[in-house]
GROMACS .gro file of C-alpha atoms in nm:
model
  188
    1MET     CA    1   8.195  13.529  10.971
    2ASN     CA    2   8.396  13.396  10.670
    3ILE     CA    3   8.549  13.042  10.661
    4ASN     CA    4   8.906  13.238  10.749
    5GLU     CA    5   8.721  13.388  11.067
    6LEU     CA    6   8.626  13.048  11.158
    7LYS     CA    7   8.923  12.838  11.121
    8ASN     CA    8   9.123  13.083  11.382
    9GLU     CA    9   8.881  13.073  11.606
   10ASP     CA   10   8.860  12.729  11.623
   11LEU     CA   11   9.280  12.724  11.622
   12GLN     CA   12   9.232  12.941  11.853
   13ARG     CA   13   9.010  12.703  12.120
   14LYS     CA   14   9.207  12.388  12.036
   15ASN     CA   15   9.530  12.533  12.123
   16VAL     CA   16   9.374  12.639  12.489
   17ILE     CA   17   9.290  12.293  12.494
   18LEU     CA   18   9.649  12.175  12.459
   19PHE     CA   19   9.721  12.394  12.646
   20LEU     CA   20   9.548  12.334  12.947
   21ALA     CA   21   9.593  11.936  12.936
   22TYR     CA   22   9.996  12.014  12.859
   23ALA     CA   23  10.027  12.226  13.187
   24LEU     CA   24   9.791  12.055  13.409
   25ALA     CA   25  10.038  11.731  13.281
   26ALA     CA   26  10.347  12.017  13.317
   27GLY     CA   27  10.257  12.183  13.615
   28LEU     CA   28  10.195  11.846  13.842
   29GLY     CA   29  10.463  11.637  13.757
   30LEU     CA   30  10.727  11.937  13.829
   31LEU     CA   31  10.500  12.022  14.137
   32VAL     CA   32  10.516  11.631  14.245
   33GLN     CA   33  10.917  11.619  14.180
   34ILE     CA   34  10.964  11.948  14.341
   35ILE     CA   35  10.788  11.775  14.629
   36ILE     CA   36  10.918  11.455  14.643
   37GLN     CA   37  11.315  11.688  14.649
   38GLN     CA   38  11.410  11.491  14.316
   39ALA     CA   39  11.712  11.556  14.178
   40VAL     CA   40  11.729  11.924  14.041
   41VAL     CA   41  11.820  11.805  13.693
   42VAL     CA   42  11.466  11.623  13.698
   43ILE     CA   43  11.263  11.923  13.761
   44ILE     CA   44  11.520  12.176  13.528
   45SER     CA   45  11.368  11.933  13.277
   46ILE     CA   46  10.994  11.961  13.326
   47GLY     CA   47  11.025  12.332  13.444
   48ILE     CA   48  11.257  12.491  13.154
   49PRO     CA   49  10.979  12.317  12.856
   50PHE     CA   50  10.703  12.414  13.079
   51VAL     CA   51  10.770  12.760  13.144
   52ILE     CA   52  10.854  12.858  12.792
   53SER     CA   53  10.535  12.710  12.688
   54VAL     CA   54  10.335  12.898  12.867
   55ILE     CA   55  10.541  13.254  12.737
   56MET     CA   56  10.481  13.087  12.346
   57PHE     CA   57  10.128  13.041  12.482
   58ILE     CA   58  10.085  13.362  12.552
   59ILE     CA   59  10.269  13.483  12.261
   60ALA     CA   60  10.045  13.266  12.047
   61ARG     CA   61   9.694  13.519  12.205
   62LYS     CA   62   9.849  13.735  12.042
   63SER     CA   63   9.973  13.601  11.701
   64ILE     CA   64   9.791  13.418  11.420
   65TYR     CA   65  10.093  13.264  11.298
   66PHE     CA   66  10.272  13.162  11.661
   67ALA     CA   67   9.908  13.060  11.719
   68ARG     CA   68   9.998  12.817  11.423
   69ILE     CA   69  10.350  12.703  11.535
   70PHE     CA   70  10.202  12.635  11.839
   71PRO     CA   71  10.076  12.231  11.840
   72TYR     CA   72  10.416  12.172  11.669
   73PHE     CA   73  10.589  12.366  11.992
   74VAL     CA   74  10.357  12.169  12.301
   75ILE     CA   75  10.459  11.876  12.169
   76LEU     CA   76  10.837  11.932  12.099
   77ALA     CA   77  10.794  12.063  12.496
   78GLY     CA   78  10.627  11.720  12.599
   79ALA     CA   79  10.888  11.525  12.381
   80ILE     CA   80  11.204  11.681  12.536
   81THR     CA   81  11.015  11.640  12.844
   82ALA     CA   82  10.979  11.249  12.815
   83VAL     CA   83  11.301  11.203  12.678
   84SER     CA   84  11.481  11.403  12.946
   85MET     CA   85  11.286  11.252  13.265
   86SER     CA   86  11.440  10.929  13.067
   87TYR     CA   87  11.776  10.987  13.084
   88PHE     CA   88  11.832  11.188  13.369
   89ASN     CA   89  11.614  11.033  13.616
   90GLU     CA   90  11.594  10.660  13.501
   91VAL     CA   91  11.343  10.470  13.261
   92SER     CA   92  11.019  10.381  13.401
   93ILE     CA   93  10.663  10.336  13.372
   94ALA     CA   94  10.645  10.652  13.392
   95THR     CA   95  10.905  10.755  13.142
   96ILE     CA   96  10.641  10.529  12.935
   97VAL     CA   97  10.369  10.667  12.989
   98LEU     CA   98  10.513  11.018  12.939
   99ALA     CA   99  10.584  10.869  12.575
  100LEU     CA  100  10.260  10.763  12.484
  101PHE     CA  101  10.172  11.124  12.635
  102ILE     CA  102  10.273  11.250  12.315
  103LEU     CA  103  10.016  11.112  12.081
  104ILE     CA  104   9.726  11.243  12.329
  105LEU     CA  105   9.837  11.558  12.234
  106SER     CA  106   9.949  11.562  11.907
  107SER     CA  107   9.583  11.434  11.885
  108LEU     CA  108   9.420  11.711  12.025
  109HIS     CA  109   9.355  11.941  11.704
  110SER     CA  110   9.294  11.671  11.487
  111LYS     CA  111   9.498  11.760  11.245
  112GLN     CA  112   9.668  11.514  11.080
  113SER     CA  113  10.025  11.704  11.015
  114ILE     CA  114  10.022  11.732  11.343
  115PHE     CA  115   9.938  11.427  11.454
  116VAL     CA  116  10.253  11.217  11.220
  117TYR     CA  117  10.514  11.507  11.372
  118GLY     CA  118  10.384  11.392  11.746
  119TYR     CA  119  10.369  11.015  11.638
  120ILE     CA  120  10.771  11.047  11.517
  121LEU     CA  121  10.851  11.215  11.895
  122CYS     CA  122  10.653  10.975  12.041
  123VAL     CA  123  10.842  10.652  11.839
  124PHE     CA  124  11.210  10.831  11.924
  125ALA     CA  125  11.087  10.893  12.260
  126MET     CA  126  10.982  10.544  12.305
  127ILE     CA  127  11.355  10.407  12.134
  128LEU     CA  128  11.556  10.581  12.371
  129ASN     CA  129  11.372  10.480  12.641
  130VAL     CA  130  11.472  10.111  12.525
  131MET     CA  131  11.762  10.219  12.433
  132TRP     CA  132  11.864  10.401  12.795
  133ASP     CA  133  11.665  10.061  12.948
  134ASP     CA  134  11.906   9.967  13.265
  135SER     CA  135  11.613   9.830  13.515
  136GLY     CA  136  11.445   9.562  13.304
  137ILE     CA  137  11.115   9.680  13.200
  138PHE     CA  138  11.140   9.673  12.852
  139GLU     CA  139  11.309   9.264  12.882
  140GLY     CA  140  11.123   9.048  12.638
  141ARG     CA  141  10.869   9.292  12.607
  142THR     CA  142  10.990   9.552  12.351
  143VAL     CA  143  10.756   9.458  12.060
  144ASN     CA  144  10.433   9.425  12.266
  145ILE     CA  145  10.533   9.774  12.375
  146PHE     CA  146  10.556   9.888  12.030
  147PHE     CA  147  10.308   9.660  11.871
  148ILE     CA  148  10.086   9.869  12.172
  149GLN     CA  149  10.195  10.184  12.099
  150PHE     CA  150  10.093  10.158  11.731
  151ILE     CA  151   9.739  10.008  11.790
  152MET     CA  152   9.700  10.325  11.967
  153ALA     CA  153   9.847  10.543  11.712
  154LEU     CA  154   9.627  10.399  11.431
  155GLY     CA  155   9.288  10.448  11.613
  156ILE     CA  156   9.439  10.774  11.743
  157PHE     CA  157   9.536  10.878  11.385
  158LEU     CA  158   9.182  10.712  11.224
  159GLN     CA  159   8.997  10.981  11.477
  160VAL     CA  160   9.201  11.263  11.373
  161ARG     CA  161   9.155  11.187  10.999
  162GLN     CA  162   8.757  11.146  11.062
  163SER     CA  163   8.761  11.515  11.257
  164LYS     CA  164   8.907  11.648  10.951
  165ASN     CA  165   8.683  11.494  10.729
  166LEU     CA  166   8.412  11.622  10.919
  167PHE     CA  167   8.551  11.945  10.881
  168THR     CA  168   8.630  11.944  10.502
  169LYS     CA  169   8.261  11.900  10.465
  170VAL     CA  170   8.171  12.154  10.715
  171GLU     CA  171   8.367  12.408  10.551
  172LYS     CA  172   8.231  12.318  10.182
  173LEU     CA  173   7.908  12.334  10.321
  174LEU     CA  174   7.951  12.729  10.455
  175GLU     CA  175   8.109  12.759  10.048
  176ASP     CA  176   7.772  12.689   9.888
  177ALA     CA  177   7.530  12.870  10.119
  178LYS     CA  178   7.739  13.152  10.095
  179VAL     CA  179   7.739  13.096   9.693
  180LYS     CA  180   7.398  13.017   9.764
  181SER     CA  181   7.348  13.335   9.920
  182ASP     CA  182   7.536  13.578   9.699
  183GLU     CA  183   7.289  13.405   9.390
  184GLU     CA  184   6.943  13.501   9.584
  185THR     CA  185   7.134  13.861   9.660
  186PHE     CA  186   7.191  13.888   9.276
  187LEU     CA  187   6.863  13.744   9.208
  188HIS     CA  188   6.653  13.989   9.393
   0.00000   0.00000   0.00000
């Protein structure tokens, strides 16, 4: 097994974990909204990204190209859900947690570009929550909520960066082992 095969296998494994995390949250959220007989627009705002994510996951299992863009898509689906819940329902603790959930989803691949993408979408969702807050949840707390979000993002970013460094070192060790193996084969 070469390094590219290892990377592709790791990508597929992380996609499964990401999909399970999102599908569990979205699926249960959709089920709860149906049970409590929430407005149809709220159910649709959860259901459409969920169904499209399931379809995208199936396609990503078959195509390495789609496997590479799958994390960006799922994080976008999570952001769409968070923003639409704020817009069509109301700003609440749940919509704030949904926005923070985007950070968690974006960290699962331990890749900086995916995390930064998720962080930007999380900040966007949080800003929209603040702008659409009619109930006063953010009243006098906006700075604290964004500070907590930033601290969470910083901690997750450091973890993502550490994982990247570890994987880079493992990749280097594999390359060195292959060079040594090739040298020994040549000498033999």
